[in-house]
mmCIF file of C-alpha atoms and ligand atoms in Angstrom:
data_model
loop_
_atom_site.group_PDB
_atom_site.id
_atom_site.type_symbol
_atom_site.label_atom_id
_atom_site.label_comp_id
_atom_site.label_asym_id
_atom_site.label_seq_id
_atom_site.Cartn_x
_atom_site.Cartn_y
_atom_site.Cartn_z
ATOM 1 C CA MET A 1 22.778 14.122 55.310
ATOM 2 C CA ALA A 2 20.698 13.890 52.191
ATOM 3 C CA LEU A 3 22.504 14.026 48.903
ATOM 4 C CA GLY A 4 22.499 17.528 47.349
ATOM 5 C CA GLU A 5 21.380 18.247 43.792
ATOM 6 C CA PHE A 6 24.861 18.542 42.342
ATOM 7 C CA GLN A 7 26.218 15.501 44.185
ATOM 8 C CA LEU A 8 23.229 13.564 42.908
ATOM 9 C CA ILE A 9 23.929 14.593 39.315
ATOM 10 C CA ALA A 10 27.627 13.830 39.702
ATOM 11 C CA ARG A 11 27.025 10.427 41.278
ATOM 12 C CA TYR A 12 24.248 9.055 39.102
ATOM 13 C CA PHE A 13 23.973 11.037 35.891
ATOM 14 C CA THR A 14 27.508 11.914 34.906
ATOM 15 C CA TRP A 15 28.598 8.929 32.880
ATOM 16 C CA SER A 16 31.554 10.503 31.148
ATOM 17 C CA PRO A 17 34.168 10.561 29.880
ATOM 18 C CA GLU A 18 31.815 11.104 26.969
ATOM 19 C CA THR A 19 33.656 9.721 23.987
ATOM 20 C CA ARG A 20 30.856 9.266 21.519
ATOM 21 C CA THR A 21 31.565 10.874 18.152
ATOM 22 C CA GLY A 22 29.300 13.884 17.770
ATOM 23 C CA VAL A 23 29.292 14.815 21.463
ATOM 24 C CA VAL A 24 31.705 17.706 22.047
ATOM 25 C CA LEU A 25 30.600 18.489 25.626
ATOM 26 C CA GLY A 26 28.332 16.508 27.951
ATOM 27 C CA VAL A 27 26.937 16.991 31.488
ATOM 28 C CA GLY A 28 28.326 19.821 33.620
ATOM 29 C CA ASP A 29 28.157 23.118 31.767
ATOM 30 C CA ASP A 30 25.227 25.400 30.923
ATOM 31 C CA CYS A 31 24.724 23.648 27.585
ATOM 32 C CA ALA A 32 25.884 20.428 25.998
ATOM 33 C CA LEU A 33 27.605 20.788 22.629
ATOM 34 C CA LEU A 34 26.714 18.400 19.803
ATOM 35 C CA ALA A 35 28.382 18.146 16.406
ATOM 36 C CA PRO A 36 26.274 15.947 14.111
ATOM 37 C CA ALA A 37 28.212 14.435 11.203
ATOM 38 C CA PRO A 38 28.491 16.929 8.302
ATOM 39 C CA GLY A 39 25.327 17.067 6.208
ATOM 40 C CA GLN A 40 23.201 15.026 8.633
ATOM 41 C CA GLN A 41 19.871 16.271 9.912
ATOM 42 C CA LEU A 42 19.108 16.253 13.637
ATOM 43 C CA ALA A 43 16.001 14.236 14.592
ATOM 44 C CA VAL A 44 14.583 15.463 17.926
ATOM 45 C CA SER A 45 11.837 14.016 20.095
ATOM 46 C CA THR A 46 10.687 14.249 23.707
ATOM 47 C CA ASP A 47 8.452 12.129 25.953
ATOM 48 C CA THR A 48 7.444 12.403 29.604
ATOM 49 C CA LEU A 49 6.620 9.548 31.979
ATOM 50 C CA VAL A 50 4.507 10.520 35.005
ATOM 51 C CA GLU A 51 3.967 8.185 37.958
ATOM 52 C CA GLY A 52 0.415 6.834 38.085
ATOM 53 C CA ARG A 53 -0.194 7.894 34.490
ATOM 54 C CA HIS A 54 2.560 6.167 32.492
ATOM 55 C CA PHE A 55 3.944 3.767 35.084
ATOM 56 C CA LEU A 56 2.827 2.135 38.319
ATOM 57 C CA SER A 57 4.641 2.716 41.607
ATOM 58 C CA THR A 58 5.415 -1.032 41.613
ATOM 59 C CA VAL A 59 7.864 -0.761 38.679
ATOM 60 C CA PRO A 60 11.455 -1.691 39.617
ATOM 61 C CA PRO A 61 13.687 1.414 39.231
ATOM 62 C CA GLU A 62 15.985 -0.307 36.663
ATOM 63 C CA ARG A 63 13.007 -0.914 34.415
ATOM 64 C CA LEU A 64 11.726 2.617 34.860
ATOM 65 C CA GLY A 65 15.110 4.009 33.829
ATOM 66 C CA HIS A 66 15.117 1.692 30.834
ATOM 67 C CA LYS A 67 11.581 2.600 29.809
ATOM 68 C CA ALA A 68 12.008 6.383 30.053
ATOM 69 C CA LEU A 69 14.822 6.161 27.515
ATOM 70 C CA ALA A 70 13.253 3.317 25.492
ATOM 71 C CA VAL A 71 10.039 5.190 24.636
ATOM 72 C CA ASN A 72 12.146 8.052 23.294
ATOM 73 C CA LEU A 73 14.516 5.775 21.348
ATOM 74 C CA SER A 74 11.365 4.256 19.877
ATOM 75 C CA ASP A 75 10.552 7.638 18.299
ATOM 76 C CA LEU A 76 14.046 7.815 16.783
ATOM 77 C CA ALA A 77 13.537 4.252 15.504
ATOM 78 C CA ALA A 78 10.237 5.210 13.882
ATOM 79 C CA CYS A 79 12.068 7.975 12.000
ATOM 80 C CA GLY A 80 14.986 5.775 10.981
ATOM 81 C CA ALA A 81 17.377 7.994 12.942
ATOM 82 C CA GLN A 82 20.711 6.955 14.487
ATOM 83 C CA PRO A 83 20.714 7.758 18.245
ATOM 84 C CA LEU A 84 23.257 10.441 19.203
ATOM 85 C CA ALA A 85 22.496 12.055 22.581
ATOM 86 C CA PHE A 86 19.749 12.670 25.145
ATOM 87 C CA THR A 87 18.864 14.889 28.082
ATOM 88 C CA LEU A 88 16.996 13.839 31.241
ATOM 89 C CA ALA A 89 14.714 16.152 33.231
ATOM 90 C CA LEU A 90 13.928 14.514 36.556
ATOM 91 C CA SER A 91 11.300 15.504 39.077
ATOM 92 C CA LEU A 92 11.803 13.624 42.360
ATOM 93 C CA PRO A 93 9.627 13.633 45.491
ATOM 94 C CA ARG A 94 12.653 12.678 47.638
ATOM 95 C CA VAL A 95 16.261 11.568 47.247
ATOM 96 C CA GLU A 96 16.381 7.789 47.605
ATOM 97 C CA GLU A 97 19.779 6.482 46.668
ATOM 98 C CA ALA A 98 18.732 2.882 45.988
ATOM 99 C CA PHE A 99 16.026 4.156 43.632
ATOM 100 C CA LEU A 100 18.374 6.575 41.854
ATOM 101 C CA ALA A 101 21.091 3.952 41.488
ATOM 102 C CA GLY A 102 18.615 1.499 39.929
ATOM 103 C CA LEU A 103 17.118 4.134 37.657
ATOM 104 C CA ALA A 104 20.550 5.203 36.411
ATOM 105 C CA ARG A 105 21.679 1.591 35.953
ATOM 106 C CA GLY A 106 18.693 0.641 33.787
ATOM 107 C CA MET A 107 19.006 3.782 31.715
ATOM 108 C CA GLN A 108 22.762 3.501 31.266
ATOM 109 C CA ALA A 109 22.582 -0.140 30.172
ATOM 110 C CA LEU A 110 20.162 0.712 27.345
ATOM 111 C CA ALA A 111 22.117 3.872 26.456
ATOM 112 C CA GLN A 112 25.353 1.899 26.110
ATOM 113 C CA ARG A 113 23.681 -0.782 24.031
ATOM 114 C CA THR A 114 22.177 1.751 21.618
ATOM 115 C CA GLY A 115 25.152 4.152 21.496
ATOM 116 C CA ILE A 116 23.389 7.227 22.889
ATOM 117 C CA ALA A 117 25.098 9.657 25.299
ATOM 118 C CA LEU A 118 23.487 11.398 28.311
ATOM 119 C CA VAL A 119 24.605 15.005 27.798
ATOM 120 C CA GLY A 120 22.538 17.026 30.275
ATOM 121 C CA GLY A 121 19.253 17.523 32.027
ATOM 122 C CA ASP A 122 17.540 19.113 34.972
ATOM 123 C CA THR A 123 16.840 17.879 38.493
ATOM 124 C CA THR A 124 14.073 19.267 40.632
ATOM 125 C CA ALA A 125 11.882 18.316 43.611
ATOM 126 C CA GLY A 126 8.303 17.436 42.747
ATOM 127 C CA PRO A 127 6.004 14.522 41.870
ATOM 128 C CA LEU A 128 7.932 11.621 40.286
ATOM 129 C CA ALA A 129 8.228 12.307 36.553
ATOM 130 C CA LEU A 130 10.919 11.773 33.894
ATOM 131 C CA THR A 131 11.241 13.749 30.690
ATOM 132 C CA VAL A 132 13.768 12.543 28.146
ATOM 133 C CA THR A 133 14.674 14.429 24.977
ATOM 134 C CA VAL A 134 16.546 12.467 22.327
ATOM 135 C CA PHE A 135 18.690 13.677 19.446
ATOM 136 C CA GLY A 136 19.456 11.453 16.466
ATOM 137 C CA GLU A 137 21.100 11.761 13.069
ATOM 138 C CA VAL A 138 19.520 11.045 9.715
ATOM 139 C CA PRO A 139 20.632 11.881 6.160
ATOM 140 C CA PRO A 140 18.483 14.532 4.427
ATOM 141 C CA GLY A 141 15.432 12.926 2.822
ATOM 142 C CA ALA A 142 16.000 9.567 4.528
ATOM 143 C CA ALA A 143 13.787 10.021 7.620
ATOM 144 C CA LEU A 144 10.792 7.688 7.761
ATOM 145 C CA LEU A 145 7.642 9.814 8.061
ATOM 146 C CA ARG A 146 3.962 9.148 8.665
ATOM 147 C CA SER A 147 3.058 10.701 5.339
ATOM 148 C CA GLY A 148 4.489 8.348 2.702
ATOM 149 C CA ALA A 149 2.020 5.437 2.578
ATOM 150 C CA ALA A 150 0.530 4.785 -0.895
ATOM 151 C CA PRO A 151 -2.387 2.593 -2.085
ATOM 152 C CA GLY A 152 -1.166 -0.962 -2.696
ATOM 153 C CA ASP A 153 1.550 -0.765 -0.016
ATOM 154 C CA THR A 154 1.705 -3.655 2.415
ATOM 155 C CA LEU A 155 1.213 -2.822 6.113
ATOM 156 C CA TRP A 156 3.784 -4.410 8.429
ATOM 157 C CA VAL A 157 4.281 -4.622 12.172
ATOM 158 C CA SER A 158 7.347 -5.699 14.177
ATOM 159 C CA GLY A 159 7.400 -8.059 17.163
ATOM 160 C CA ALA A 160 4.151 -8.924 18.941
ATOM 161 C CA LEU A 161 1.305 -6.680 20.095
ATOM 162 C CA GLY A 162 -0.870 -6.440 23.180
ATOM 163 C CA ASP A 163 1.301 -7.861 25.991
ATOM 164 C CA ALA A 164 1.762 -4.511 27.744
ATOM 165 C CA ARG A 165 -2.004 -4.036 27.929
ATOM 166 C CA LEU A 166 -2.452 -7.617 29.087
ATOM 167 C CA ALA A 167 -0.099 -6.907 31.994
ATOM 168 C CA LEU A 168 -1.868 -3.646 32.812
ATOM 169 C CA GLU A 169 -5.229 -5.439 32.966
ATOM 170 C CA ALA A 170 -3.694 -8.108 35.225
ATOM 171 C CA PHE A 171 -2.395 -5.355 37.538
ATOM 172 C CA ARG A 172 -5.844 -3.774 37.489
ATOM 173 C CA GLY A 173 -7.389 -7.135 38.392
ATOM 174 C CA THR A 174 -9.716 -7.333 35.380
ATOM 175 C CA LEU A 175 -8.103 -10.667 34.400
ATOM 176 C CA ARG A 176 -5.818 -13.287 35.897
ATOM 177 C CA LEU A 177 -2.591 -14.637 34.411
ATOM 178 C CA GLU A 178 -0.465 -17.624 35.385
ATOM 179 C CA ALA A 179 2.776 -16.555 37.067
ATOM 180 C CA CYS A 180 4.999 -17.084 34.037
ATOM 181 C CA ALA A 181 2.604 -15.376 31.606
ATOM 182 C CA PHE A 182 2.309 -12.466 34.039
ATOM 183 C CA GLU A 183 6.096 -12.083 34.259
ATOM 184 C CA ALA A 184 6.472 -12.099 30.473
ATOM 185 C CA ALA A 185 3.647 -9.609 29.936
ATOM 186 C CA ARG A 186 4.940 -7.421 32.744
ATOM 187 C CA ARG A 187 8.377 -7.334 31.166
ATOM 188 C CA ALA A 188 6.816 -6.207 27.874
ATOM 189 C CA MET A 189 5.051 -3.379 29.715
ATOM 190 C CA GLU A 190 7.956 -2.291 31.904
ATOM 191 C CA GLN A 191 10.939 -2.969 29.648
ATOM 192 C CA PRO A 192 9.997 -2.493 25.981
ATOM 193 C CA GLU A 193 12.799 -2.927 23.442
ATOM 194 C CA PRO A 194 13.078 0.084 21.096
ATOM 195 C CA ARG A 195 13.391 -1.086 17.464
ATOM 196 C CA VAL A 196 16.322 1.178 16.620
ATOM 197 C CA ALA A 197 18.160 -1.299 14.362
ATOM 198 C CA LEU A 198 14.964 -2.053 12.449
ATOM 199 C CA GLY A 199 14.232 1.636 11.886
ATOM 200 C CA LEU A 200 17.733 2.129 10.472
ATOM 201 C CA ALA A 201 17.450 -0.972 8.263
ATOM 202 C CA LEU A 202 14.111 0.266 6.877
ATOM 203 C CA ARG A 203 15.586 3.507 5.477
ATOM 204 C CA GLY A 204 14.955 3.476 1.754
ATOM 205 C CA VAL A 205 12.609 0.480 2.095
ATOM 206 C CA ALA A 206 9.610 1.655 4.161
ATOM 207 C CA THR A 207 7.355 4.349 2.696
ATOM 208 C CA SER A 208 5.977 5.401 6.095
ATOM 209 C CA ALA A 209 6.436 4.422 9.739
ATOM 210 C CA ILE A 210 5.205 5.148 13.260
ATOM 211 C CA ASP A 211 5.950 3.560 16.608
ATOM 212 C CA LEU A 212 3.026 1.986 18.440
ATOM 213 C CA SER A 213 2.555 3.837 21.715
ATOM 214 C CA ASP A 214 -1.207 4.368 21.833
ATOM 215 C CA GLY A 215 -2.482 1.162 20.198
ATOM 216 C CA LEU A 216 -2.619 0.034 16.578
ATOM 217 C CA LEU A 217 -5.972 1.623 15.690
ATOM 218 C CA GLY A 218 -5.021 5.060 16.962
ATOM 219 C CA ASP A 219 -1.477 5.044 15.595
ATOM 220 C CA LEU A 220 -2.455 3.626 12.195
ATOM 221 C CA ALA A 221 -5.056 6.405 11.961
ATOM 222 C CA HIS A 222 -2.156 8.905 12.141
ATOM 223 C CA ILE A 223 -0.447 7.289 9.127
ATOM 224 C CA LEU A 224 -3.733 7.172 7.201
ATOM 225 C CA GLU A 225 -4.522 10.800 7.914
ATOM 226 C CA ARG A 226 -1.044 12.097 7.094
ATOM 227 C CA SER A 227 -0.788 9.936 3.963
ATOM 228 C CA ARG A 228 -4.425 10.591 2.867
ATOM 229 C CA VAL A 229 -5.151 6.899 2.350
ATOM 230 C CA GLY A 230 -7.167 4.103 3.987
ATOM 231 C CA ALA A 231 -6.264 0.579 5.134
ATOM 232 C CA GLN A 232 -7.553 -2.947 5.542
ATOM 233 C CA VAL A 233 -6.129 -4.908 8.454
ATOM 234 C CA GLN A 234 -6.438 -8.697 8.932
ATOM 235 C CA LEU A 235 -7.289 -9.200 12.604
ATOM 236 C CA ASP A 236 -5.976 -12.780 12.669
ATOM 237 C CA ALA A 237 -2.639 -11.716 11.169
ATOM 238 C CA LEU A 238 -1.816 -9.350 14.046
ATOM 239 C CA PRO A 239 1.120 -11.007 15.854
ATOM 240 C CA ARG A 240 0.556 -11.899 19.524
ATOM 241 C CA SER A 241 2.409 -13.865 22.162
ATOM 242 C CA ALA A 242 1.371 -17.408 23.097
ATOM 243 C CA HIS A 243 0.018 -16.234 26.452
ATOM 244 C CA LEU A 244 -2.099 -13.515 24.835
ATOM 245 C CA ALA A 245 -3.322 -16.063 22.269
ATOM 246 C CA ALA A 246 -4.518 -18.189 25.219
ATOM 247 C CA GLN A 247 -6.883 -15.402 26.360
ATOM 248 C CA PRO A 248 -10.565 -15.126 25.351
ATOM 249 C CA GLU A 249 -11.037 -13.618 21.875
ATOM 250 C CA PRO A 250 -12.447 -10.234 23.093
ATOM 251 C CA VAL A 251 -9.389 -9.741 25.340
ATOM 252 C CA GLN A 252 -7.013 -10.583 22.499
ATOM 253 C CA ARG A 253 -8.847 -8.246 20.187
ATOM 254 C CA SER A 254 -8.755 -5.216 22.451
ATOM 255 C CA CYS A 255 -5.126 -5.834 23.444
ATOM 256 C CA VAL A 256 -3.772 -6.130 19.886
ATOM 257 C CA LEU A 257 -5.959 -3.392 18.385
ATOM 258 C CA ALA A 258 -6.068 -0.818 21.153
ATOM 259 C CA GLY A 259 -3.606 -1.945 23.826
ATOM 260 C CA GLY A 260 -1.036 0.818 23.880
ATOM 261 C CA ASP A 261 2.573 0.808 25.140
ATOM 262 C CA ASP A 262 3.729 -1.761 22.546
ATOM 263 C CA TYR A 263 6.655 0.260 21.137
ATOM 264 C CA GLU A 264 6.745 -1.897 18.023
ATOM 265 C CA LEU A 265 7.105 -0.294 14.584
ATOM 266 C CA LEU A 266 4.107 -0.081 12.252
ATOM 267 C CA PHE A 267 5.261 0.657 8.715
ATOM 268 C CA THR A 268 4.330 0.423 5.044
ATOM 269 C CA ALA A 269 6.352 -0.706 2.033
ATOM 270 C CA PRO A 270 5.501 -1.354 -1.623
ATOM 271 C CA ALA A 271 4.307 -4.918 -2.290
ATOM 272 C CA HIS A 272 7.406 -5.541 -4.475
ATOM 273 C CA ALA A 273 9.656 -4.690 -1.506
ATOM 274 C CA GLN A 274 8.649 -7.770 0.503
ATOM 275 C CA ALA A 275 12.085 -9.398 0.205
ATOM 276 C CA ALA A 276 13.790 -6.132 1.159
ATOM 277 C CA VAL A 277 11.568 -5.847 4.270
ATOM 278 C CA HIS A 278 12.452 -9.395 5.321
ATOM 279 C CA ALA A 279 16.148 -8.704 4.716
ATOM 280 C CA ALA A 280 15.953 -5.541 6.858
ATOM 281 C CA ALA A 281 14.173 -7.457 9.631
ATOM 282 C CA GLN A 282 16.785 -10.186 9.521
ATOM 283 C CA ARG A 283 19.628 -7.666 9.731
ATOM 284 C CA ALA A 284 17.912 -6.078 12.738
ATOM 285 C CA GLY A 285 17.125 -9.438 14.320
ATOM 286 C CA VAL A 286 13.447 -8.532 14.754
ATOM 287 C CA PRO A 287 10.479 -10.525 13.394
ATOM 288 C CA VAL A 288 8.057 -8.626 11.143
ATOM 289 C CA THR A 289 4.561 -9.622 9.998
ATOM 290 C CA ALA A 290 2.442 -8.396 7.086
ATOM 291 C CA VAL A 291 -0.925 -7.441 8.588
ATOM 292 C CA GLY A 292 -2.817 -5.575 5.896
ATOM 293 C CA VAL A 293 -2.828 -3.331 2.876
ATOM 294 C CA ILE A 294 -3.122 0.395 2.152
ATOM 295 C CA VAL A 295 -6.083 1.390 -0.028
ATOM 296 C CA ALA A 296 -7.049 4.613 -1.795
ATOM 297 C CA ASP A 297 -10.408 5.042 -0.037
ATOM 298 C CA ALA A 298 -10.190 6.767 3.328
ATOM 299 C CA GLY A 299 -11.046 4.806 6.466
ATOM 300 C CA LEU A 300 -9.775 1.814 8.399
ATOM 301 C CA ARG A 301 -11.449 -1.593 8.064
ATOM 302 C CA VAL A 302 -10.476 -4.557 10.226
ATOM 303 C CA LEU A 303 -11.439 -7.920 8.704
ATOM 304 C CA ASP A 304 -11.860 -11.290 10.410
ATOM 305 C CA ALA A 305 -10.729 -14.638 8.974
ATOM 306 C CA CYS A 306 -13.906 -14.835 6.818
ATOM 307 C CA GLY A 307 -13.359 -11.382 5.353
ATOM 308 C CA GLN A 308 -16.176 -9.928 7.445
ATOM 309 C CA GLU A 309 -15.671 -6.442 8.828
ATOM 310 C CA VAL A 310 -15.063 -6.384 12.591
ATOM 311 C CA ALA A 311 -17.079 -3.801 14.551
ATOM 312 C CA LEU A 312 -14.652 -1.464 16.291
ATOM 313 C CA GLY A 313 -17.134 0.203 18.655
ATOM 314 C CA GLY A 314 -15.378 1.319 21.810
ATOM 315 C CA LEU A 315 -11.931 0.280 20.582
ATOM 316 C CA ALA A 316 -10.265 3.634 20.065
ATOM 317 C CA GLY A 317 -6.559 4.187 20.651
ATOM 318 C CA PHE A 318 -5.361 5.344 24.046
ATOM 319 C CA ASP A 319 -5.944 9.050 24.595
ATOM 320 C CA HIS A 320 -4.845 10.580 27.919
ATOM 321 C CA PHE A 321 -7.627 13.118 27.882
ATOM 322 C CA VAL A 322 -10.405 10.658 27.021
ATOM 323 C CA SER A 323 -9.768 7.232 28.579
HETATM 324 P P1 ADP B 1 21.632 25.198 35.046
HETATM 325 O O1 ADP B 1 21.328 25.809 36.367
HETATM 326 O O2 ADP B 1 22.665 25.898 34.230
HETATM 327 O O3 ADP B 1 20.400 24.832 34.278
HETATM 328 P P2 ADP B 1 21.833 22.803 36.457
HETATM 329 O O4 ADP B 1 22.326 23.212 37.779
HETATM 330 O O5 ADP B 1 20.370 22.557 36.303
HETATM 331 O O6 ADP B 1 22.348 23.812 35.381
HETATM 332 O O7 ADP B 1 22.588 21.468 36.011
HETATM 333 C C1 ADP B 1 23.992 21.388 36.101
HETATM 334 C C2 ADP B 1 24.495 20.451 35.016
HETATM 335 O O8 ADP B 1 24.009 19.147 35.258
HETATM 336 C C3 ADP B 1 24.039 20.834 33.625
HETATM 337 O O9 ADP B 1 25.067 20.483 32.724
HETATM 338 C C4 ADP B 1 22.836 19.960 33.411
HETATM 339 O O10 ADP B 1 22.640 19.680 32.027
HETATM 340 C C5 ADP B 1 23.230 18.699 34.173
HETATM 341 N N1 ADP B 1 22.084 17.959 34.724
HETATM 342 C C6 ADP B 1 21.161 18.396 35.610
HETATM 343 N N2 ADP B 1 20.286 17.419 35.925
HETATM 344 C C7 ADP B 1 20.649 16.320 35.204
HETATM 345 C C8 ADP B 1 20.148 14.997 35.072
HETATM 346 N N3 ADP B 1 19.072 14.563 35.744
HETATM 347 N N4 ADP B 1 20.782 14.173 34.208
HETATM 348 C C9 ADP B 1 21.851 14.592 33.519
HETATM 349 N N5 ADP B 1 22.379 15.799 33.605
HETATM 350 C C10 ADP B 1 21.799 16.677 34.439
HETATM 351 MG MG1 MG B 2 18.943 23.561 35.079
#
């Protein structure tokens, strides 16, 4: 007989005993009870992954479980918040135990590693979709926002950009990758690493931050708009993997500028804070690269190695209702 809703929750999504400080009551009652440390603010964010829209049906369930939580942890990272707890709303077309076991395993491994507790959710029949809501803690005034960038600040990015898009294009058949490059790019797309430790280390150092989900151009535009500034970005400085660097220049350009699904942090810091940024990156164990500068005049200019402005026609960020 098929597993019932409550057996399913008990078997795969009840990970207690929940011992994390700040979680008073987890899965099983009408509400979870959270007790953030005294004086801390609660940072809250939610993200939905829908099959065919945010992930392909070919994704291994472990990686899907990882990614559904990772994209939400990435929002906490971008705010400099310490992960506390999350809920999971699941819509499932059918009960497949091997799928559920894999999904739960991938999610639980990342949750354990980042110290976040699964405290509740909802389970319903329907098209495959996962909605995660995360709760994090941050001291008042310490959250990294999109609105703090100032002229003269250096623009930084963590990790490498564009691999997730490279993998997507390989899946779509618009380009071909060697087996090992494909595996590496696919891992970047299916199993992004949320930069939680970096976000925490950048408290008090970064003046603004955002996580890169829709591509650098689109996400940087959010910082520029909220901070009422402009930016110059050095195209050649944008960090990319060796296999992306082996692609034709137009492919590299669209992947690093408008790829989407990178889940790296894009942030600004005063020029004099360069050593502090490197120290934060070292503490977090994540490489960071200076890629540009914030300017007073509105607008975003991307410059090539000769200082010539790069035409950005057709390279907008990823927008679900446009592309
Ligand atoms: P209610 O009817 O009160 O909304 P439910 O029957 O939906 O409660 O869920 C029972 C318990 O299981 C609740 O504590 C709920 O938070 C939890 N829960 C339901 N689905 C999930 C899930 N996918 N992951 C984790 N907890 C879940
Ligand atoms: Mg419910």
